């Protein structure tokens, strides 16, 4: 209750407003996007979503969701059971998600970086009845869906909408003023895992999630109702999705842009005096890589928090960002299957810039060894967490490893004496070279500490003599030069000799997916094909 009051979610409103808000919940169900319906009663004329096409009030978002939901129910093939959504950050994504939940269908959030074969694999497994997608993803959708008459295609964004028989906008216009027929089916959201090492899995979670996760986040992050937040993180990803849901629950004006641009993002913060900015860590990297004269054009003084999740944060970038824009960075450690696990606030990051923070309220963390025995503080082991938002199962019917109610995150790390969590890598990233265990992050951070290195990634490659050898991939700072041997010596000066990479490959950029995670399988394939 204290968190809800501090966030100004609970305020003194007229009794009739509270009655209408309650009626909105009963009408739409307690779904992830119920905040749109509630905000349409609380502050109907307040901006709800701002994108390149302009401003939509909460009243407009609500009526658009109803109209599109009604349109989905009246498709020639009947109301869909599963709706695939392959959209960038714009109103079409929000329209499709809210409408899908209002008819009790499952929402399948598709990665916009999927190539045709990867999308085809996911579509064949999840079997959506409808795919809502942006025009530029048409070729991938063609390959995945083909001429299947059982799949209805609807375009959400197009340069020339007249070229498409069904678009979100035309269906909304055709069903303006309509509401969907109530259904008893409870909608679920299928979030896809990152797929950095293989085919992405679908993690199914009931709409609404854990009832205590929202208040727990509000108790640690300075969100405030009816303010403005910029969500740059991809909405299809668990992190961006969660930020959209939180923003609409708090009746915030959510500002989005179809594609990320570091300067444009900071310009949006200043233009709309946003108090929040939600990113994935690589976006902070790109902001701090802007030339000083460009970055200095933005004040960012309205920001109360910049919250990041989805991959590792670079400690040097965190410190530099806070030095320029203030102590506003919050690092979130979460997993698609488990939800928000830990959070590091500015004070934590000043003390230990590489920490993932302390457990969220209601969350417990255990560090376990291979025999599933709990390890003491300071010792590295598998990270297990128990939260209120654990997923139901993968859509394949599989589930994660669970020990005494604690679910494996797939990461390894340790807790320090202050109870702060440190993630040292994925459990499948550990490299065993000559009988010695090496975690890539330690070598990566050492390489990144060299003034000529912008970023790096380290992988293990099969080796006849040592079992595995370390191979490093390095991106240099603009205009910098350094030899492979000089970088090896830099590592040798700071770490044990068995942690020195056998080879260092220089790249213009590291391959990443849409949320900034490095695609290690692509790096390994590069070595194999070399």
Short mmCIF file of C-alpha atoms in Angstrom, two decimals:
data_model
loop_
_atom_site.label_atom_id
_atom_site.label_comp_id
_atom_site.label_asym_id
_atom_site.label_seq_id
_atom_site.Cartn_x
_atom_site.Cartn_y
_atom_site.Cartn_z
CA UNK A 1 0.00 0.00 0.00
CA UNK A 2 2.85 2.36 0.83
CA UNK A 3 4.41 1.71 -2.60
CA UNK A 4 1.11 2.39 -4.38
CA UNK A 5 0.58 5.62 -2.43
CA UNK A 6 4.16 6.79 -3.04
CA UNK A 7 3.71 6.13 -6.75
CA UNK A 8 0.52 8.23 -6.62
CA UNK A 9 -1.46 5.32 -8.00
CA UNK A 10 -3.81 5.55 -5.02
CA UNK A 11 -5.04 9.12 -4.77
CA UNK A 12 -8.24 10.88 -3.80
CA UNK A 13 -10.63 10.56 -6.76
CA UNK A 14 -14.36 11.06 -6.97
CA UNK A 15 -16.27 7.90 -5.97
CA UNK A 16 -17.90 7.67 -9.40
CA UNK A 17 -14.47 7.50 -11.02
CA UNK A 18 -13.49 4.57 -8.86
CA UNK A 19 -16.77 2.87 -9.76
CA UNK A 20 -16.09 3.35 -13.48
CA UNK A 21 -12.53 2.09 -13.05
CA UNK A 22 -13.82 -1.03 -11.31
CA UNK A 23 -16.36 -1.56 -14.07
CA UNK A 24 -13.55 -1.31 -16.64
CA UNK A 25 -11.66 -4.10 -14.86
CA UNK A 26 -14.76 -6.31 -14.82
CA UNK A 27 -15.40 -5.63 -18.50
CA UNK A 28 -11.88 -6.30 -19.79
CA UNK A 29 -10.67 -8.75 -17.14
CA UNK A 30 -7.52 -8.42 -15.07
CA UNK A 31 -5.16 -8.67 -18.02
CA UNK A 32 -1.72 -7.22 -18.63
CA UNK A 33 -3.27 -4.30 -20.51
CA UNK A 34 -6.08 -3.60 -18.04
CA UNK A 35 -4.25 -0.34 -17.28
CA UNK A 36 -5.45 1.05 -20.59
CA UNK A 37 -9.10 0.50 -19.72
CA UNK A 38 -8.65 1.78 -16.15
CA UNK A 39 -6.68 4.85 -17.27
CA UNK A 40 -9.39 5.63 -19.82
CA UNK A 41 -11.69 6.17 -16.82
CA UNK A 42 -9.14 7.77 -14.50
CA UNK A 43 -7.66 10.30 -16.95
CA UNK A 44 -9.33 9.80 -20.35
CA UNK A 45 -7.78 12.81 -22.07
CA UNK A 46 -4.26 12.25 -20.79
CA UNK A 47 -1.73 11.17 -23.45
CA UNK A 48 -1.41 7.40 -23.25
CA UNK A 49 0.94 6.63 -26.13
CA UNK A 50 3.17 8.87 -28.21
CA UNK A 51 4.84 7.52 -31.35
CA UNK A 52 5.93 8.87 -34.73
CA UNK A 53 2.29 9.18 -35.81
CA UNK A 54 1.38 11.43 -32.91
CA UNK A 55 -0.42 11.29 -29.57
CA UNK A 56 -3.18 8.89 -28.53
CA UNK A 57 -5.11 9.63 -25.35
CA UNK A 58 -6.08 6.83 -23.00
CA UNK A 59 -9.67 7.15 -24.19
CA UNK A 60 -8.48 6.65 -27.78
CA UNK A 61 -6.28 3.69 -26.84
CA UNK A 62 -9.23 2.07 -25.10
CA UNK A 63 -11.67 2.56 -27.97
CA UNK A 64 -9.07 1.35 -30.50
CA UNK A 65 -8.51 -1.82 -28.44
CA UNK A 66 -12.25 -2.49 -28.35
CA UNK A 67 -12.65 -1.91 -32.08
CA UNK A 68 -9.74 -4.13 -33.06
CA UNK A 69 -10.89 -6.83 -30.62
CA UNK A 70 -14.33 -6.78 -32.22
CA UNK A 71 -12.69 -7.02 -35.65
CA UNK A 72 -10.65 -10.06 -34.58
CA UNK A 73 -13.80 -11.83 -33.40
CA UNK A 74 -15.47 -11.24 -36.77
CA UNK A 75 -12.69 -12.50 -39.01
CA UNK A 76 -13.86 -14.99 -41.66
CA UNK A 77 -12.17 -17.87 -39.84
CA UNK A 78 -13.73 -16.91 -36.52
CA UNK A 79 -12.16 -15.54 -33.35
CA UNK A 80 -8.49 -16.56 -33.09
CA UNK A 81 -7.04 -18.62 -30.27
CA UNK A 82 -3.49 -17.30 -30.70
CA UNK A 83 -2.36 -14.00 -32.22
CA UNK A 84 1.28 -13.60 -33.25
CA UNK A 85 2.54 -10.01 -32.97
CA UNK A 86 5.68 -9.06 -34.92
CA UNK A 87 5.80 -5.29 -34.54
CA UNK A 88 8.33 -2.65 -33.67
CA UNK A 89 7.60 -0.07 -30.95
CA UNK A 90 4.49 1.78 -32.11
CA UNK A 91 0.73 1.94 -31.58
CA UNK A 92 0.06 -1.15 -33.70
CA UNK A 93 1.83 -3.34 -31.14
CA UNK A 94 -0.27 -1.91 -28.30
CA UNK A 95 -3.50 -2.18 -30.32
CA UNK A 96 -2.81 -5.84 -31.14
CA UNK A 97 -1.79 -6.82 -27.60
CA UNK A 98 -4.73 -5.13 -25.88
CA UNK A 99 -7.27 -6.43 -28.40
CA UNK A 100 -5.91 -9.98 -28.17
CA UNK A 101 -6.26 -9.99 -24.40
CA UNK A 102 -9.80 -8.59 -24.57
CA UNK A 103 -11.03 -11.60 -26.54
CA UNK A 104 -9.20 -14.11 -24.33
CA UNK A 105 -6.76 -15.18 -27.04
CA UNK A 106 -3.09 -15.91 -26.40
CA UNK A 107 -0.59 -13.24 -27.48
CA UNK A 108 2.59 -14.64 -29.06
CA UNK A 109 5.25 -11.90 -29.03
CA UNK A 110 7.60 -12.46 -31.97
CA UNK A 111 11.17 -11.19 -32.14
CA UNK A 112 11.45 -8.58 -34.89
CA UNK A 113 15.00 -9.70 -35.68
CA UNK A 114 13.87 -13.21 -36.65
CA UNK A 115 14.93 -14.35 -40.09
CA UNK A 116 12.46 -16.45 -42.07
CA UNK A 117 13.70 -19.91 -40.94
CA UNK A 118 13.73 -18.98 -37.22
CA UNK A 119 10.26 -17.46 -37.51
CA UNK A 120 9.03 -20.52 -39.40
CA UNK A 121 10.21 -22.78 -36.57
CA UNK A 122 8.38 -20.73 -33.94
CA UNK A 123 5.20 -20.39 -36.02
CA UNK A 124 5.12 -24.14 -36.71
CA UNK A 125 5.40 -24.83 -32.97
CA UNK A 126 3.03 -22.14 -31.64
CA UNK A 127 0.47 -22.27 -34.53
CA UNK A 128 -1.00 -18.73 -34.43
CA UNK A 129 -4.35 -18.19 -36.17
CA UNK A 130 -3.53 -14.53 -36.86
CA UNK A 131 -0.20 -12.75 -37.43
CA UNK A 132 -0.08 -8.97 -36.97
CA UNK A 133 3.15 -7.62 -38.42
CA UNK A 134 4.94 -4.58 -39.82
CA UNK A 135 5.34 -4.36 -43.58
CA UNK A 136 9.14 -4.79 -43.52
CA UNK A 137 8.74 -8.25 -41.98
CA UNK A 138 6.52 -9.43 -44.83
CA UNK A 139 9.19 -11.61 -46.44
CA UNK A 140 9.86 -13.46 -43.16
CA UNK A 141 6.12 -13.91 -42.60
CA UNK A 142 5.74 -15.17 -46.18
CA UNK A 143 8.33 -17.86 -45.53
CA UNK A 144 6.88 -18.80 -42.13
CA UNK A 145 3.19 -18.83 -43.07
CA UNK A 146 3.23 -19.33 -46.80
CA UNK A 147 -0.23 -19.82 -48.30
CA UNK A 148 -1.74 -21.40 -45.18
CA UNK A 149 -5.45 -20.48 -45.41
CA UNK A 150 -5.83 -20.97 -41.66
CA UNK A 151 -3.58 -18.03 -40.81
CA UNK A 152 -4.93 -14.50 -41.23
CA UNK A 153 -2.37 -11.80 -41.93
CA UNK A 154 -2.88 -8.21 -40.72
CA UNK A 155 -0.39 -5.40 -41.37
CA UNK A 156 0.23 -3.02 -38.46
CA UNK A 157 2.59 -0.53 -40.11
CA UNK A 158 3.10 0.17 -43.80
CA UNK A 159 4.41 2.97 -45.96
CA UNK A 160 1.42 2.49 -48.27
CA UNK A 161 -1.43 0.84 -46.33
CA UNK A 162 -3.59 0.71 -49.48
CA UNK A 163 -1.36 -2.07 -50.79
CA UNK A 164 -2.56 -4.47 -48.06
CA UNK A 165 -6.04 -6.04 -47.85
CA UNK A 166 -6.10 -5.98 -44.03
CA UNK A 167 -4.42 -3.46 -41.77
CA UNK A 168 -4.88 -2.66 -38.11
CA UNK A 169 -6.01 0.88 -38.95
CA UNK A 170 -8.65 -0.16 -41.51
CA UNK A 171 -10.08 -2.80 -39.17
CA UNK A 172 -10.24 -0.31 -36.31
CA UNK A 173 -11.97 2.24 -38.55
CA UNK A 174 -14.45 -0.38 -39.81
CA UNK A 175 -15.40 -1.43 -36.25
CA UNK A 176 -15.21 1.97 -34.57
CA UNK A 177 -17.52 2.19 -31.55
CA UNK A 178 -17.87 -1.61 -31.25
CA UNK A 179 -16.93 -3.73 -28.29
CA UNK A 180 -15.91 -7.40 -28.33
CA UNK A 181 -18.20 -10.13 -27.04
CA UNK A 182 -17.20 -11.25 -23.56
CA UNK A 183 -15.45 -14.61 -23.34
CA UNK A 184 -14.60 -16.86 -20.41
CA UNK A 185 -11.23 -17.82 -21.87
CA UNK A 186 -8.26 -16.36 -19.97
CA UNK A 187 -5.60 -14.85 -22.18
CA UNK A 188 -1.95 -15.81 -21.80
CA UNK A 189 1.18 -14.16 -23.14
CA UNK A 190 3.90 -16.28 -24.75
CA UNK A 191 7.29 -14.60 -24.38
CA UNK A 192 10.18 -16.04 -26.34
CA UNK A 193 13.58 -16.70 -24.79
CA UNK A 194 16.55 -14.95 -26.35
CA UNK A 195 17.66 -17.84 -28.56
CA UNK A 196 21.31 -16.77 -28.42
CA UNK A 197 22.44 -20.40 -28.43
CA UNK A 198 19.60 -22.11 -30.31
CA UNK A 199 15.93 -21.91 -31.31
CA UNK A 200 13.99 -19.59 -28.97
CA UNK A 201 11.58 -21.30 -26.59
CA UNK A 202 8.15 -19.95 -25.76
CA UNK A 203 7.61 -19.17 -22.07
CA UNK A 204 3.91 -19.07 -21.23
CA UNK A 205 2.64 -16.79 -18.47
CA UNK A 206 -0.96 -16.04 -17.52
CA UNK A 207 -2.16 -12.52 -18.16
CA UNK A 208 -1.81 -10.40 -15.08
CA UNK A 209 1.30 -12.18 -13.85
CA UNK A 210 2.16 -12.16 -10.17
CA UNK A 211 0.02 -9.79 -8.16
CA UNK A 212 2.89 -8.61 -5.96
CA UNK A 213 5.49 -7.91 -8.65
CA UNK A 214 4.16 -4.44 -9.50
CA UNK A 215 4.15 -3.11 -5.92
CA UNK A 216 7.58 -4.66 -5.34
CA UNK A 217 8.98 -2.78 -8.34
CA UNK A 218 7.30 0.45 -7.26
CA UNK A 219 8.91 0.07 -3.85
CA UNK A 220 12.38 0.11 -5.45
CA UNK A 221 11.96 2.23 -8.58
CA UNK A 222 10.74 5.87 -8.45
CA UNK A 223 7.85 5.49 -10.90
CA UNK A 224 5.07 8.07 -10.45
CA UNK A 225 1.57 7.91 -11.87
CA UNK A 226 0.54 10.26 -14.67
CA UNK A 227 4.10 11.23 -15.59
CA UNK A 228 5.97 10.50 -18.83
CA UNK A 229 8.31 7.64 -19.58
CA UNK A 230 10.29 6.77 -22.72
CA UNK A 231 10.37 3.03 -23.45
CA UNK A 232 13.22 2.34 -25.88
CA UNK A 233 13.55 -1.37 -25.04
CA UNK A 234 11.80 -3.63 -27.60
CA UNK A 235 8.17 -4.18 -26.59
CA UNK A 236 8.20 -7.82 -27.75
CA UNK A 237 10.88 -8.66 -25.18
CA UNK A 238 9.97 -9.46 -21.58
CA UNK A 239 11.71 -6.32 -20.34
CA UNK A 240 10.15 -3.80 -22.75
CA UNK A 241 6.79 -5.58 -22.42
CA UNK A 242 6.92 -5.19 -18.65
CA UNK A 243 7.79 -1.50 -18.92
CA UNK A 244 4.82 -0.90 -21.23
CA UNK A 245 2.50 -2.68 -18.80
CA UNK A 246 3.85 -0.75 -15.81
CA UNK A 247 3.51 2.55 -17.66
CA UNK A 248 -0.12 1.98 -18.61
CA UNK A 249 -1.00 0.69 -15.13
CA UNK A 250 0.30 4.02 -13.77
CA UNK A 251 -1.54 6.08 -16.42
CA UNK A 252 1.79 7.37 -17.69
CA UNK A 253 2.35 8.86 -21.11
CA UNK A 254 4.43 6.14 -22.78
CA UNK A 255 6.74 7.49 -25.50
CA UNK A 256 8.06 5.01 -28.07
CA UNK A 257 9.98 5.10 -31.33
CA UNK A 258 9.98 2.36 -33.95
CA UNK A 259 13.76 1.99 -34.01
CA UNK A 260 16.39 2.97 -31.48
CA UNK A 261 18.62 5.94 -32.14
CA UNK A 262 20.73 7.21 -29.23
CA UNK A 263 20.48 10.91 -30.00
CA UNK A 264 16.78 10.72 -30.92
CA UNK A 265 16.04 8.88 -27.67
CA UNK A 266 17.70 11.53 -25.52
CA UNK A 267 15.89 14.20 -27.55
CA UNK A 268 12.56 12.54 -26.70
CA UNK A 269 13.49 12.58 -23.00
CA UNK A 270 14.14 16.32 -23.10
CA UNK A 271 11.22 17.19 -25.40
CA UNK A 272 8.62 15.45 -23.23
CA UNK A 273 10.44 16.03 -19.90
CA UNK A 274 10.30 12.31 -19.25
CA UNK A 275 11.01 11.18 -15.70
CA UNK A 276 11.75 7.60 -16.79
CA UNK A 277 13.76 5.92 -19.54
CA UNK A 278 13.67 2.15 -20.10
CA UNK A 279 16.47 0.59 -22.16
CA UNK A 280 18.50 -2.55 -22.72
CA UNK A 281 22.16 -2.12 -21.68
CA UNK A 282 23.61 -1.82 -25.17
CA UNK A 283 21.47 1.31 -25.63
CA UNK A 284 23.34 2.99 -22.79
CA UNK A 285 26.56 1.99 -24.57
CA UNK A 286 25.39 3.70 -27.75
CA UNK A 287 24.33 6.86 -25.90
CA UNK A 288 27.75 7.14 -24.26
CA UNK A 289 29.45 6.49 -27.62
CA UNK A 290 27.90 9.65 -29.05
CA UNK A 291 30.48 12.41 -29.63
CA UNK A 292 30.81 14.64 -26.59
CA UNK A 293 29.48 17.64 -28.49
CA UNK A 294 26.32 15.70 -29.45
CA UNK A 295 25.73 14.18 -26.01
CA UNK A 296 26.19 17.55 -24.32
CA UNK A 297 23.16 18.90 -26.21
CA UNK A 298 20.89 16.83 -23.96
CA UNK A 299 20.34 17.68 -20.32
CA UNK A 300 18.33 14.64 -19.15
CA UNK A 301 17.58 16.66 -16.02
CA UNK A 302 13.96 15.53 -15.91
CA UNK A 303 15.03 11.90 -15.46
CA UNK A 304 14.35 10.30 -12.10
CA UNK A 305 15.32 6.82 -13.28
CA UNK A 306 16.97 5.05 -16.20
CA UNK A 307 16.22 1.37 -15.86
CA UNK A 308 17.94 -1.38 -17.84
CA UNK A 309 17.72 -5.15 -18.16
CA UNK A 310 18.07 -7.93 -20.72
CA UNK A 311 21.84 -8.39 -20.76
CA UNK A 312 24.97 -7.42 -18.86
CA UNK A 313 25.68 -3.77 -18.17
CA UNK A 314 29.21 -2.50 -18.72
CA UNK A 315 30.46 -1.09 -15.40
CA UNK A 316 32.43 1.72 -17.10
CA UNK A 317 29.36 2.83 -19.06
CA UNK A 318 27.17 2.86 -15.94
CA UNK A 319 29.64 5.10 -14.12
CA UNK A 320 30.15 7.47 -17.06
CA UNK A 321 26.40 7.80 -17.66
CA UNK A 322 25.74 8.68 -14.03
CA UNK A 323 28.66 11.12 -13.99
CA UNK A 324 26.99 13.05 -16.82
CA UNK A 325 23.25 12.61 -16.21
CA UNK A 326 23.10 12.01 -12.46
CA UNK A 327 22.67 9.01 -10.19
CA UNK A 328 19.57 7.68 -11.91
CA UNK A 329 20.60 4.25 -13.28
CA UNK A 330 18.86 1.10 -12.01
CA UNK A 331 20.10 -2.31 -13.14
CA UNK A 332 17.42 -5.01 -13.18
CA UNK A 333 18.26 -8.69 -13.17
CA UNK A 334 15.42 -10.79 -14.48
CA UNK A 335 14.62 -13.80 -16.63
CA UNK A 336 11.80 -14.48 -19.07
CA UNK A 337 10.78 -17.53 -17.04
CA UNK A 338 11.15 -16.08 -13.53
CA UNK A 339 10.39 -12.36 -13.74
CA UNK A 340 12.25 -9.62 -11.86
CA UNK A 341 14.77 -11.16 -9.46
CA UNK A 342 17.10 -8.41 -8.23
CA UNK A 343 17.63 -4.69 -8.64
CA UNK A 344 20.68 -2.47 -8.17
CA UNK A 345 20.00 1.18 -7.46
CA UNK A 346 22.40 4.09 -7.98
CA UNK A 347 24.02 3.65 -4.55
CA UNK A 348 24.65 -0.06 -5.27
CA UNK A 349 26.12 0.77 -8.68
CA UNK A 350 28.38 3.46 -7.26
CA UNK A 351 29.70 0.95 -4.73
CA UNK A 352 29.92 -1.97 -7.20
CA UNK A 353 29.13 -1.03 -10.83
CA UNK A 354 29.01 -4.67 -11.91
CA UNK A 355 26.41 -5.82 -9.36
CA UNK A 356 22.95 -7.10 -10.27
CA UNK A 357 21.70 -5.75 -6.96
CA UNK A 358 19.78 -7.19 -4.05
CA UNK A 359 16.69 -9.45 -4.24
CA UNK A 360 13.33 -7.82 -4.88
CA UNK A 361 10.81 -7.88 -2.00
CA UNK A 362 9.19 -11.31 -1.92
CA UNK A 363 12.05 -12.86 -3.89
CA UNK A 364 14.66 -15.27 -2.57
CA UNK A 365 17.96 -16.18 -4.20
CA UNK A 366 20.08 -19.25 -3.59
CA UNK A 367 23.51 -20.10 -4.99
CA UNK A 368 23.79 -23.87 -5.45
CA UNK A 369 26.63 -26.19 -6.36
CA UNK A 370 26.38 -29.12 -8.80
CA UNK A 371 24.96 -31.35 -6.05
CA UNK A 372 22.31 -28.67 -5.37
CA UNK A 373 23.77 -27.76 -1.98
CA UNK A 374 23.58 -24.12 -0.97
CA UNK A 375 26.92 -22.30 -1.15
CA UNK A 376 28.17 -19.67 1.30
CA UNK A 377 28.60 -15.99 0.44
CA UNK A 378 31.36 -15.30 -2.05
CA UNK A 379 31.37 -18.72 -3.73
CA UNK A 380 30.31 -19.05 -7.37
CA UNK A 381 27.49 -21.42 -8.27
CA UNK A 382 24.20 -21.73 -10.15
CA UNK A 383 21.69 -18.96 -9.43
CA UNK A 384 18.25 -20.17 -8.37
CA UNK A 385 15.37 -17.83 -7.54
CA UNK A 386 11.88 -18.05 -6.08
CA UNK A 387 9.56 -15.23 -7.15
CA UNK A 388 5.84 -14.56 -7.44
CA UNK A 389 5.88 -14.50 -11.25
CA UNK A 390 7.40 -17.80 -12.35
CA UNK A 391 6.13 -18.97 -15.70
CA UNK A 392 3.79 -21.92 -16.17
CA UNK A 393 5.91 -23.91 -18.63
CA UNK A 394 7.57 -23.74 -22.00
CA UNK A 395 5.12 -24.21 -24.85
CA UNK A 396 6.97 -27.43 -25.65
CA UNK A 397 5.70 -28.80 -22.33
CA UNK A 398 9.15 -28.65 -20.75
CA UNK A 399 9.98 -26.58 -17.71
CA UNK A 400 13.05 -25.18 -15.97
CA UNK A 401 15.10 -26.99 -13.35
CA UNK A 402 13.44 -26.46 -9.97
CA UNK A 403 14.96 -27.23 -6.58
CA UNK A 404 12.79 -26.88 -3.45
CA UNK A 405 10.62 -24.27 -5.15
CA UNK A 406 13.59 -22.32 -6.51
CA UNK A 407 13.89 -22.11 -10.30
CA UNK A 408 17.19 -22.11 -12.17
CA UNK A 409 17.91 -18.87 -13.99
CA UNK A 410 20.54 -20.45 -16.22
CA UNK A 411 23.17 -18.07 -14.83
CA UNK A 412 26.06 -18.55 -12.44
CA UNK A 413 27.15 -16.01 -9.86
CA UNK A 414 27.63 -15.28 -6.18
CA UNK A 415 26.30 -13.17 -3.31
CA UNK A 416 28.68 -10.86 -1.44
CA UNK A 417 28.62 -10.11 2.28
CA UNK A 418 26.22 -7.20 1.69
CA UNK A 419 23.72 -9.55 0.00
CA UNK A 420 24.39 -8.13 -3.46
CA UNK A 421 24.20 -10.51 -6.41
CA UNK A 422 26.98 -10.70 -9.00
CA UNK A 423 26.39 -12.59 -12.26
CA UNK A 424 29.57 -14.01 -13.77
CA UNK A 425 28.04 -15.71 -16.81
CA UNK A 426 25.63 -18.26 -18.21
CA UNK A 427 25.97 -21.81 -16.95
CA UNK A 428 26.55 -22.94 -20.54
CA UNK A 429 29.23 -20.27 -21.12
CA UNK A 430 31.77 -21.60 -18.63
CA UNK A 431 34.94 -22.64 -20.43
CA UNK A 432 37.02 -25.53 -19.13
CA UNK A 433 40.52 -25.07 -20.53
CA UNK A 434 43.23 -27.47 -19.41
CA UNK A 435 41.11 -28.46 -16.41
CA UNK A 436 40.66 -24.84 -15.26
CA UNK A 437 37.27 -23.13 -15.12
CA UNK A 438 37.10 -19.75 -16.85
CA UNK A 439 34.07 -17.45 -16.98
CA UNK A 440 34.13 -15.24 -20.09
CA UNK A 441 32.96 -12.09 -18.29
CA UNK A 442 36.21 -11.86 -16.31
CA UNK A 443 38.32 -11.91 -19.46
CA UNK A 444 35.87 -9.62 -21.30
CA UNK A 445 36.03 -7.00 -18.55
CA UNK A 446 39.82 -7.16 -18.55
CA UNK A 447 39.98 -6.68 -22.32
CA UNK A 448 37.46 -3.82 -22.10
CA UNK A 449 39.66 -2.08 -19.52
CA UNK A 450 42.30 -1.51 -22.23
CA UNK A 451 41.92 2.06 -23.54
CA UNK A 452 41.85 0.90 -27.17
CA UNK A 453 38.99 -1.57 -26.65
CA UNK A 454 35.34 -0.54 -26.94
CA UNK A 455 33.83 -3.97 -26.24
CA UNK A 456 34.69 -7.64 -26.38
CA UNK A 457 33.27 -11.14 -26.22
CA UNK A 458 35.01 -14.37 -25.25
CA UNK A 459 33.91 -17.90 -26.18
CA UNK A 460 35.24 -21.42 -25.76
CA UNK A 461 36.29 -23.37 -28.84
CA UNK A 462 37.03 -27.11 -28.97
CA UNK A 463 40.73 -27.85 -28.68
CA UNK A 464 42.42 -31.28 -28.90
CA UNK A 465 45.10 -30.46 -26.33
CA UNK A 466 43.22 -28.38 -23.73
CA UNK A 467 39.62 -29.53 -24.26
CA UNK A 468 38.65 -25.93 -24.95
CA UNK A 469 40.61 -22.81 -25.75
CA UNK A 470 39.63 -19.20 -25.25
CA UNK A 471 38.91 -17.11 -28.33
CA UNK A 472 38.25 -13.40 -28.00
CA UNK A 473 36.47 -11.00 -30.34
CA UNK A 474 37.26 -7.32 -29.93
CA UNK A 475 35.80 -4.06 -31.23
CA UNK A 476 38.21 -1.13 -30.98
CA UNK A 477 37.43 2.44 -30.06
CA UNK A 478 37.09 4.72 -33.13
CA UNK A 479 40.55 5.54 -34.46
CA UNK A 480 42.34 3.26 -31.98
CA UNK A 481 44.97 0.70 -32.93
CA UNK A 482 46.47 -2.13 -30.88
CA UNK A 483 48.08 -5.44 -31.72
CA UNK A 484 46.79 -8.87 -30.81
CA UNK A 485 49.93 -9.56 -28.77
CA UNK A 486 49.54 -6.29 -26.83
CA UNK A 487 46.01 -7.27 -25.80
CA UNK A 488 47.16 -10.75 -24.77
CA UNK A 489 49.85 -9.16 -22.63
CA UNK A 490 47.25 -6.86 -21.08
CA UNK A 491 45.23 -9.91 -20.03
CA UNK A 492 48.39 -11.68 -18.87
CA UNK A 493 49.23 -8.67 -16.67
CA UNK A 494 45.89 -8.88 -14.85
CA UNK A 495 44.80 -12.54 -14.91
CA UNK A 496 46.22 -16.04 -14.66
CA UNK A 497 47.99 -17.32 -17.75
CA UNK A 498 45.31 -19.93 -18.54
CA UNK A 499 42.81 -17.08 -18.96
CA UNK A 500 44.74 -15.48 -21.83
CA UNK A 501 42.89 -15.98 -25.16
CA UNK A 502 44.72 -18.13 -27.68
CA UNK A 503 43.43 -15.91 -30.48
CA UNK A 504 41.94 -12.43 -30.70
CA UNK A 505 39.78 -11.50 -33.70
CA UNK A 506 39.12 -7.84 -34.48
CA UNK A 507 35.58 -6.98 -35.63
CA UNK A 508 33.79 -3.80 -36.65
CA UNK A 509 30.89 -4.79 -34.39
CA UNK A 510 29.72 -7.73 -32.31
CA UNK A 511 26.67 -9.65 -33.59
CA UNK A 512 23.70 -8.95 -31.33
CA UNK A 513 20.01 -9.76 -31.24
CA UNK A 514 17.27 -7.14 -30.95
CA UNK A 515 17.71 -6.75 -27.17
CA UNK A 516 21.47 -6.37 -27.34
CA UNK A 517 22.58 -9.85 -26.30
CA UNK A 518 25.70 -11.04 -28.07
CA UNK A 519 25.06 -13.96 -30.42
CA UNK A 520 27.84 -16.31 -29.38
CA UNK A 521 26.71 -18.97 -31.83
CA UNK A 522 27.44 -16.49 -34.65
CA UNK A 523 30.91 -15.85 -33.25
CA UNK A 524 31.58 -19.59 -33.05
CA UNK A 525 30.34 -20.05 -36.61
CA UNK A 526 32.72 -17.33 -37.76
CA UNK A 527 35.68 -19.29 -36.37
CA UNK A 528 34.49 -22.58 -37.87
CA UNK A 529 34.10 -21.03 -41.33
CA UNK A 530 37.41 -19.15 -41.18
#
